[in-house]
């Protein structure tokens, strides 16, 4: 059995958590994939949702049912940047853009462009945010 060296960028549970019948454990992800999935979880978690970490998360759900305008998009950018600043120290945010998606009513596309500070690797995450009840459910990365 080959052992893999530990990742200096981190290793964590996959999102959504996936269990292996063969090994009997949880599927783990490392490096850039771990960062992407960590960002997805961060943006999907409301403040106060985690009992032991009540300040963990992003205030995106407070934006549901609001009218799409410049104020809303700027607030979302600020919430996303602040959450990442506090909870994802492995990256530096280049830009957060929020755009109305033309394919679905009430859908905003949040794009986070970032640099992994340890490797100087550029990447991005596109996160769909639905403003209307009954919209298409958010799926993981």
CSV table of N, CA and C in Angstrom, one decimal:
chain,number,residue,atom,x,y,z
A,1,UNK,N,0.8,-1.2,0.0
A,1,UNK,CA,0.0,0.0,0.0
A,1,UNK,C,0.9,1.2,0.0
A,2,UNK,N,0.6,2.1,-0.9
A,2,UNK,CA,1.4,3.4,-1.1
A,2,UNK,C,0.8,4.4,-0.2
A,3,UNK,N,1.7,5.1,0.6
A,3,UNK,CA,1.2,6.2,1.4
A,3,UNK,C,1.6,7.5,0.7
A,4,UNK,N,0.6,8.4,0.8
A,4,UNK,CA,0.8,9.7,0.2
A,4,UNK,C,1.3,10.7,1.3
A,5,UNK,N,2.2,11.6,0.9
A,5,UNK,CA,2.7,12.6,1.8
A,5,UNK,C,1.6,13.6,2.1
A,6,UNK,N,1.5,14.1,3.4
A,6,UNK,CA,0.5,15.0,3.7
A,6,UNK,C,0.6,16.3,2.9
A,7,UNK,N,-0.6,16.8,2.6
A,7,UNK,CA,-0.7,18.0,1.8
A,7,UNK,C,-0.4,19.3,2.7
A,8,UNK,N,0.4,20.2,2.2
A,8,UNK,CA,0.7,21.4,3.0
A,8,UNK,C,-0.4,22.4,2.8
A,9,UNK,N,-1.3,22.2,1.9
A,9,UNK,CA,-2.5,23.1,1.7
A,9,UNK,C,-3.7,22.6,2.5
A,10,UNK,N,-3.6,21.4,3.0
A,10,UNK,CA,-4.7,20.9,3.8
A,10,UNK,C,-5.4,19.7,3.2
A,11,UNK,N,-6.1,19.0,4.0
A,11,UNK,CA,-6.9,17.8,3.6
A,11,UNK,C,-8.1,17.8,4.4
A,12,UNK,N,-9.2,17.6,3.8
A,12,UNK,CA,-10.5,17.6,4.6
A,12,UNK,C,-11.5,16.7,3.9
A,13,UNK,N,-12.7,16.5,4.5
A,13,UNK,CA,-13.8,15.8,4.0
A,13,UNK,C,-14.2,16.4,2.6
A,14,UNK,N,-14.6,15.5,1.8
A,14,UNK,CA,-15.2,16.0,0.5
A,14,UNK,C,-16.5,16.6,0.8
A,15,UNK,N,-17.0,17.5,-0.1
A,15,UNK,CA,-18.3,18.1,0.0
A,15,UNK,C,-19.1,17.8,-1.3
A,16,UNK,N,-20.2,17.3,-1.2
A,16,UNK,CA,-20.9,16.8,0.1
A,16,UNK,C,-20.1,15.5,0.6
A,17,UNK,N,-20.2,15.2,1.9
A,17,UNK,CA,-19.5,14.1,2.4
A,17,UNK,C,-19.8,12.8,1.7
A,18,UNK,N,-18.8,12.1,1.3
A,18,UNK,CA,-19.0,10.8,0.5
A,18,UNK,C,-18.3,9.7,1.3
A,19,UNK,N,-18.9,8.6,1.4
A,19,UNK,CA,-18.4,7.5,2.2
A,19,UNK,C,-18.0,6.4,1.2
A,20,UNK,N,-16.9,5.7,1.5
A,20,UNK,CA,-16.4,4.7,0.7
A,20,UNK,C,-16.7,3.3,1.3
A,21,UNK,N,-17.4,2.4,0.5
A,21,UNK,CA,-17.7,1.1,1.0
A,21,UNK,C,-16.4,0.3,1.1
A,22,UNK,N,-15.5,0.5,0.2
A,22,UNK,CA,-14.2,-0.3,0.2
A,22,UNK,C,-13.4,0.0,1.4
A,23,UNK,N,-13.1,1.2,1.7
A,23,UNK,CA,-12.3,1.6,2.9
A,23,UNK,C,-13.0,1.8,4.2
A,24,UNK,N,-14.3,2.0,4.0
A,24,UNK,CA,-15.2,2.2,5.2
A,24,UNK,C,-15.0,3.6,5.8
A,25,UNK,N,-14.4,4.5,5.1
A,25,UNK,CA,-14.2,5.8,5.6
A,25,UNK,C,-14.8,6.9,4.8
A,26,UNK,N,-14.4,8.1,5.1
A,26,UNK,CA,-14.9,9.3,4.4
A,26,UNK,C,-13.9,9.6,3.3
A,27,UNK,N,-14.4,9.9,2.1
A,27,UNK,CA,-13.6,10.4,1.0
A,27,UNK,C,-13.0,11.7,1.3
A,28,UNK,N,-11.7,11.8,1.2
A,28,UNK,CA,-10.9,13.0,1.6
A,28,UNK,C,-10.5,13.7,0.3
A,29,UNK,N,-10.3,15.1,0.4
A,29,UNK,CA,-9.8,15.9,-0.7
A,29,UNK,C,-8.6,16.7,-0.2
A,30,UNK,N,-7.7,17.1,-1.1
A,30,UNK,CA,-6.6,17.8,-0.6
A,30,UNK,C,-6.3,18.9,-1.6
A,31,UNK,N,-5.4,19.8,-1.2
A,31,UNK,CA,-4.8,20.9,-2.0
A,31,UNK,C,-5.9,21.8,-2.5
A,32,UNK,N,-5.8,22.1,-3.8
A,32,UNK,CA,-6.7,23.1,-4.5
A,32,UNK,C,-8.2,22.6,-4.3
A,33,UNK,N,-8.4,21.3,-4.5
A,33,UNK,CA,-9.8,20.8,-4.3
A,33,UNK,C,-10.4,21.1,-2.9
A,34,UNK,N,-9.5,20.9,-1.9
A,34,UNK,CA,-9.9,21.2,-0.5
A,34,UNK,C,-10.3,22.6,-0.4
A,35,UNK,N,-9.5,23.5,-1.0
A,35,UNK,CA,-9.8,25.0,-0.9
A,35,UNK,C,-11.1,25.3,-1.5
A,36,UNK,N,-11.3,24.7,-2.7
A,36,UNK,CA,-12.6,25.0,-3.5
A,36,UNK,C,-13.8,24.5,-2.7
A,37,UNK,N,-13.7,23.3,-2.1
A,37,UNK,CA,-14.8,22.8,-1.3
A,37,UNK,C,-15.0,23.6,0.0
A,38,UNK,N,-13.9,24.0,0.6
A,38,UNK,CA,-14.0,24.8,1.8
A,38,UNK,C,-14.7,26.2,1.5
A,39,UNK,N,-14.4,26.8,0.3
A,39,UNK,CA,-15.1,28.0,-0.1
A,39,UNK,C,-16.6,27.7,-0.3
A,40,UNK,N,-16.9,26.6,-0.9
A,40,UNK,CA,-18.3,26.3,-1.2
A,40,UNK,C,-19.1,26.2,0.1
A,41,UNK,N,-18.5,25.5,1.1
A,41,UNK,CA,-19.1,25.3,2.4
A,41,UNK,C,-19.3,26.6,3.1
A,42,UNK,N,-18.3,27.5,3.0
A,42,UNK,CA,-18.3,28.8,3.7
A,42,UNK,C,-19.4,29.6,3.1
A,43,UNK,N,-19.6,29.7,1.8
A,43,UNK,CA,-20.6,30.5,1.2
A,43,UNK,C,-22.0,29.9,1.4
A,44,UNK,N,-22.1,28.6,1.6
A,44,UNK,CA,-23.4,27.9,1.8
A,44,UNK,C,-23.8,28.0,3.3
A,45,UNK,N,-23.0,28.4,4.2
A,45,UNK,CA,-23.3,28.4,5.6
A,45,UNK,C,-23.7,29.8,6.1
A,46,UNK,N,-24.8,29.8,6.8
A,46,UNK,CA,-25.3,31.1,7.4
A,46,UNK,C,-24.6,31.4,8.7
A,47,UNK,N,-24.5,32.6,9.0
A,47,UNK,CA,-23.9,32.9,10.4
A,47,UNK,C,-24.9,32.4,11.4
A,48,UNK,N,-24.3,31.8,12.5
A,48,UNK,CA,-25.1,31.2,13.5
A,48,UNK,C,-25.5,29.8,13.3
A,49,UNK,N,-25.3,29.3,12.1
A,49,UNK,CA,-25.7,27.9,11.7
A,49,UNK,C,-24.9,26.8,12.4
A,50,UNK,N,-23.6,27.1,12.6
A,50,UNK,CA,-22.7,26.2,13.4
A,50,UNK,C,-22.7,26.6,14.8
A,51,UNK,N,-23.2,25.7,15.7
A,51,UNK,CA,-23.3,26.0,17.1
A,51,UNK,C,-22.0,26.4,17.7
A,52,UNK,N,-20.9,25.6,17.4
A,52,UNK,CA,-19.6,25.8,18.1
A,52,UNK,C,-18.8,26.9,17.4
A,53,UNK,N,-19.2,27.3,16.2
A,53,UNK,CA,-18.6,28.4,15.5
A,53,UNK,C,-19.6,29.4,15.0
A,54,UNK,N,-20.3,30.1,15.8
A,54,UNK,CA,-21.4,30.9,15.4
A,54,UNK,C,-21.1,32.1,14.4
A,55,UNK,N,-19.8,32.5,14.4
A,55,UNK,CA,-19.4,33.5,13.5
A,55,UNK,C,-18.9,33.0,12.1
A,56,UNK,N,-18.9,31.6,12.0
A,56,UNK,CA,-18.5,31.0,10.7
A,56,UNK,C,-19.6,31.1,9.7
A,57,UNK,N,-19.3,31.5,8.5
A,57,UNK,CA,-20.3,31.5,7.4
A,57,UNK,C,-20.3,32.9,6.7
A,58,UNK,N,-21.4,33.0,5.9
A,58,UNK,CA,-21.5,34.2,5.1
A,58,UNK,C,-23.0,34.6,5.2
A,59,UNK,N,-23.3,35.9,5.1
A,59,UNK,CA,-24.6,36.4,5.3
A,59,UNK,C,-25.5,36.4,4.0
A,60,UNK,N,-25.2,35.5,3.1
A,60,UNK,CA,-25.9,35.5,1.8
A,60,UNK,C,-27.4,35.3,1.9
A,61,UNK,N,-27.8,34.4,2.8
A,61,UNK,CA,-29.2,34.1,2.9
A,61,UNK,C,-30.1,35.3,3.3
A,62,UNK,N,-29.4,36.3,3.9
A,62,UNK,CA,-30.2,37.5,4.2
A,62,UNK,C,-30.6,38.2,3.0
A,63,UNK,N,-30.0,37.9,1.8
A,63,UNK,CA,-30.3,38.6,0.6
A,63,UNK,C,-31.4,38.0,-0.2
A,64,UNK,N,-31.9,36.9,0.2
A,64,UNK,CA,-33.0,36.2,-0.5
A,64,UNK,C,-34.2,37.2,-0.6
A,65,UNK,N,-34.9,37.2,-1.7
A,65,UNK,CA,-36.1,37.9,-2.0
A,65,UNK,C,-35.9,39.4,-2.2
A,66,UNK,N,-34.7,39.9,-2.2
A,66,UNK,CA,-34.4,41.3,-2.4
A,66,UNK,C,-34.4,41.6,-3.9
A,67,UNK,N,-34.6,42.8,-4.3
A,67,UNK,CA,-34.5,43.2,-5.7
A,67,UNK,C,-33.1,43.3,-6.1
A,68,UNK,N,-32.8,42.8,-7.4
A,68,UNK,CA,-31.5,42.9,-7.9
A,68,UNK,C,-31.1,44.3,-8.4
A,69,UNK,N,-30.2,44.9,-7.7
A,69,UNK,CA,-29.7,46.2,-8.0
A,69,UNK,C,-28.3,46.4,-7.6
A,70,UNK,N,-27.7,47.5,-7.9
A,70,UNK,CA,-26.3,47.7,-7.6
A,70,UNK,C,-26.0,47.6,-6.1
A,71,UNK,N,-26.9,48.1,-5.2
A,71,UNK,CA,-26.7,48.0,-3.8
A,71,UNK,C,-26.6,46.5,-3.3
A,72,UNK,N,-27.5,45.7,-3.9
A,72,UNK,CA,-27.5,44.2,-3.5
A,72,UNK,C,-26.2,43.6,-4.0
A,73,UNK,N,-25.8,43.8,-5.2
A,73,UNK,CA,-24.6,43.2,-5.7
A,73,UNK,C,-23.4,43.6,-4.9
A,74,UNK,N,-23.3,44.9,-4.5
A,74,UNK,CA,-22.2,45.4,-3.7
A,74,UNK,C,-22.2,44.7,-2.3
A,75,UNK,N,-23.4,44.6,-1.7
A,75,UNK,CA,-23.5,44.0,-0.4
A,75,UNK,C,-23.0,42.5,-0.4
A,76,UNK,N,-23.4,41.8,-1.5
A,76,UNK,CA,-23.0,40.4,-1.6
A,76,UNK,C,-21.5,40.3,-1.8
A,77,UNK,N,-20.9,41.2,-2.6
A,77,UNK,CA,-19.4,41.2,-2.8
A,77,UNK,C,-18.8,41.4,-1.4
A,78,UNK,N,-19.3,42.4,-0.6
A,78,UNK,CA,-18.7,42.7,0.7
A,78,UNK,C,-18.8,41.5,1.6
A,79,UNK,N,-20.0,40.8,1.7
A,79,UNK,CA,-20.2,39.7,2.5
A,79,UNK,C,-19.2,38.5,2.2
A,80,UNK,N,-19.1,38.3,0.9
A,80,UNK,CA,-18.2,37.2,0.4
A,80,UNK,C,-16.8,37.5,0.7
A,81,UNK,N,-16.3,38.7,0.4
A,81,UNK,CA,-14.9,39.1,0.7
A,81,UNK,C,-14.6,39.0,2.2
A,82,UNK,N,-15.5,39.5,3.1
A,82,UNK,CA,-15.3,39.4,4.5
A,82,UNK,C,-15.3,38.0,5.0
A,83,UNK,N,-16.2,37.2,4.6
A,83,UNK,CA,-16.2,35.8,5.0
A,83,UNK,C,-14.9,35.1,4.7
A,84,UNK,N,-14.4,35.3,3.4
A,84,UNK,CA,-13.2,34.6,3.0
A,84,UNK,C,-12.0,35.2,3.8
A,85,UNK,N,-12.0,36.5,4.0
A,85,UNK,CA,-10.9,37.1,4.8
A,85,UNK,C,-10.8,36.5,6.2
A,86,UNK,N,-11.9,36.2,6.8
A,86,UNK,CA,-11.9,35.7,8.2
A,86,UNK,C,-11.7,34.2,8.2
A,87,UNK,N,-12.2,33.4,7.2
A,87,UNK,CA,-12.2,32.0,7.4
A,87,UNK,C,-11.4,31.2,6.4
A,88,UNK,N,-10.8,31.8,5.4
A,88,UNK,CA,-10.0,31.0,4.4
A,88,UNK,C,-8.7,31.7,4.3
A,89,UNK,N,-7.7,31.4,5.2
A,89,UNK,CA,-6.4,32.1,5.2
A,89,UNK,C,-5.5,31.6,4.1
A,90,UNK,N,-5.8,30.5,3.4
A,90,UNK,CA,-5.0,29.9,2.4
A,90,UNK,C,-5.0,30.7,1.1
A,91,UNK,N,-5.9,31.6,1.0
A,91,UNK,CA,-6.1,32.3,-0.3
A,91,UNK,C,-6.1,33.8,-0.1
A,92,UNK,N,-5.8,34.5,-1.2
A,92,UNK,CA,-5.9,36.0,-1.3
A,92,UNK,C,-6.9,36.3,-2.4
A,93,UNK,N,-8.0,37.0,-2.1
A,93,UNK,CA,-9.0,37.3,-3.1
A,93,UNK,C,-8.5,38.3,-4.1
A,94,UNK,N,-8.6,38.0,-5.4
A,94,UNK,CA,-8.3,39.0,-6.4
A,94,UNK,C,-9.5,39.9,-6.7
A,95,UNK,N,-10.7,39.2,-6.8
A,95,UNK,CA,-11.9,39.9,-7.2
A,95,UNK,C,-13.1,39.0,-6.9
A,96,UNK,N,-14.2,39.7,-6.5
A,96,UNK,CA,-15.5,39.0,-6.4
A,96,UNK,C,-16.5,39.8,-7.3
A,97,UNK,N,-17.0,39.1,-8.2
A,97,UNK,CA,-18.0,39.7,-9.1
A,97,UNK,C,-19.4,39.0,-8.9
A,98,UNK,N,-20.4,39.8,-9.0
A,98,UNK,CA,-21.8,39.3,-8.9
A,98,UNK,C,-22.5,39.8,-10.1
A,99,UNK,N,-23.1,38.8,-10.9
A,99,UNK,CA,-23.8,39.1,-12.1
A,99,UNK,C,-25.1,38.4,-12.1
A,100,UNK,N,-26.1,39.1,-12.7
A,100,UNK,CA,-27.4,38.4,-13.0
A,100,UNK,C,-27.2,37.4,-14.1
A,101,UNK,N,-27.7,36.2,-13.8
A,101,UNK,CA,-27.6,35.1,-14.8
A,101,UNK,C,-28.8,35.2,-15.8
A,102,UNK,N,-28.5,35.2,-17.1
A,102,UNK,CA,-29.6,35.4,-18.1
A,102,UNK,C,-30.4,34.1,-18.3
A,103,UNK,N,-29.9,33.0,-17.8
A,103,UNK,CA,-30.6,31.7,-18.1
A,103,UNK,C,-31.7,31.4,-17.1
A,104,UNK,N,-31.7,32.1,-15.9
A,104,UNK,CA,-32.8,31.8,-14.9
A,104,UNK,C,-33.1,33.0,-14.2
A,105,UNK,N,-34.4,33.2,-13.9
A,105,UNK,CA,-34.9,34.4,-13.2
A,105,UNK,C,-34.5,34.3,-11.7
A,106,UNK,N,-34.0,35.3,-11.2
A,106,UNK,CA,-33.6,35.3,-9.8
A,106,UNK,C,-32.3,34.7,-9.4
A,107,UNK,N,-31.5,34.4,-10.4
A,107,UNK,CA,-30.2,33.7,-10.2
A,107,UNK,C,-29.1,34.7,-10.4
A,108,UNK,N,-28.2,34.8,-9.4
A,108,UNK,CA,-27.0,35.6,-9.4
A,108,UNK,C,-25.8,34.6,-9.5
A,109,UNK,N,-24.8,35.0,-10.2
A,109,UNK,CA,-23.6,34.2,-10.3
A,109,UNK,C,-22.5,35.0,-9.6
A,110,UNK,N,-22.0,34.4,-8.5
A,110,UNK,CA,-20.9,35.0,-7.7
A,110,UNK,C,-19.6,34.3,-8.1
A,111,UNK,N,-18.7,35.1,-8.7
A,111,UNK,CA,-17.4,34.6,-9.1
A,111,UNK,C,-16.3,35.1,-8.2
A,112,UNK,N,-15.6,34.2,-7.6
A,112,UNK,CA,-14.5,34.5,-6.7
A,112,UNK,C,-13.2,34.2,-7.4
A,113,UNK,N,-12.4,35.2,-7.7
A,113,UNK,CA,-11.1,34.9,-8.3
A,113,UNK,C,-10.1,35.1,-7.2
A,114,UNK,N,-9.2,34.1,-7.1
A,114,UNK,CA,-8.3,34.1,-5.9
A,114,UNK,C,-6.9,33.5,-6.3
A,115,UNK,N,-6.0,33.8,-5.4
A,115,UNK,CA,-4.6,33.2,-5.5
A,115,UNK,C,-4.4,32.4,-4.3
A,116,UNK,N,-3.9,31.1,-4.5
A,116,UNK,CA,-3.5,30.3,-3.4
A,116,UNK,C,-2.1,30.8,-3.0
A,117,UNK,N,-2.0,31.3,-1.7
A,117,UNK,CA,-0.8,32.1,-1.3
A,117,UNK,C,0.4,31.2,-1.3
A,118,UNK,N,0.3,29.9,-0.9
A,118,UNK,CA,1.5,29.1,-0.7
A,118,UNK,C,2.1,28.7,-2.1
A,119,UNK,N,1.3,28.6,-3.1
A,119,UNK,CA,1.7,28.1,-4.4
A,119,UNK,C,1.7,29.2,-5.5
A,120,UNK,N,1.1,30.4,-5.2
A,120,UNK,CA,0.9,31.5,-6.1
A,120,UNK,C,0.1,31.0,-7.3
A,121,UNK,N,-0.8,30.1,-7.1
A,121,UNK,CA,-1.7,29.5,-8.2
A,121,UNK,C,-3.0,30.3,-8.2
A,122,UNK,N,-3.4,30.8,-9.4
A,122,UNK,CA,-4.6,31.5,-9.6
A,122,UNK,C,-5.8,30.5,-9.9
A,123,UNK,N,-6.9,30.8,-9.3
A,123,UNK,CA,-8.1,30.0,-9.6
A,123,UNK,C,-9.3,30.8,-9.4
A,124,UNK,N,-10.5,30.2,-9.6
A,124,UNK,CA,-11.7,30.9,-9.3
A,124,UNK,C,-12.8,29.9,-9.0
A,125,UNK,N,-13.9,30.4,-8.3
A,125,UNK,CA,-15.0,29.6,-8.0
A,125,UNK,C,-16.2,30.3,-8.4
A,126,UNK,N,-17.1,29.6,-9.1
A,126,UNK,CA,-18.4,30.2,-9.5
A,126,UNK,C,-19.5,29.6,-8.7
A,127,UNK,N,-20.1,30.5,-7.9
A,127,UNK,CA,-21.1,30.0,-6.9
A,127,UNK,C,-22.5,30.6,-7.4
A,128,UNK,N,-23.5,29.7,-7.7
A,128,UNK,CA,-24.8,30.2,-8.0
A,128,UNK,C,-25.6,30.6,-6.8
A,129,UNK,N,-26.2,31.7,-6.8
A,129,UNK,CA,-27.0,32.2,-5.6
A,129,UNK,C,-28.4,32.5,-6.1
A,130,UNK,N,-29.4,31.7,-5.6
A,130,UNK,CA,-30.8,31.9,-6.0
A,130,UNK,C,-31.5,32.8,-5.1
A,131,UNK,N,-32.1,33.9,-5.6
A,131,UNK,CA,-32.8,34.9,-4.8
A,131,UNK,C,-34.3,34.5,-4.5
A,132,UNK,N,-34.8,33.5,-5.2
A,132,UNK,CA,-36.2,33.3,-5.1
A,132,UNK,C,-36.5,31.9,-4.5
A,133,UNK,N,-37.5,31.8,-3.7
A,133,UNK,CA,-37.9,30.5,-3.1
A,133,UNK,C,-38.3,29.5,-4.2
A,134,UNK,N,-38.0,28.3,-4.0
A,134,UNK,CA,-38.3,27.3,-5.0
A,134,UNK,C,-37.4,27.3,-6.2
A,135,UNK,N,-36.3,28.0,-6.2
A,135,UNK,CA,-35.4,28.0,-7.3
A,135,UNK,C,-34.7,26.6,-7.3
A,136,UNK,N,-33.9,26.5,-8.3
A,136,UNK,CA,-33.1,25.2,-8.5
A,136,UNK,C,-32.1,25.1,-7.3
A,137,UNK,N,-32.0,24.0,-6.6
A,137,UNK,CA,-31.2,23.8,-5.5
A,137,UNK,C,-29.7,24.0,-5.8
A,138,UNK,N,-28.9,24.5,-4.9
A,138,UNK,CA,-27.5,24.7,-5.0
A,138,UNK,C,-26.8,23.4,-5.0
A,139,UNK,N,-26.0,23.1,-5.9
A,139,UNK,CA,-25.2,21.8,-5.9
A,139,UNK,C,-23.8,22.1,-5.7
A,140,UNK,N,-23.1,21.2,-5.1
A,140,UNK,CA,-21.6,21.3,-4.7
A,140,UNK,C,-20.8,21.4,-6.0
A,141,UNK,N,-19.5,21.7,-5.7
A,141,UNK,CA,-18.5,21.9,-6.8
A,141,UNK,C,-18.3,20.7,-7.7
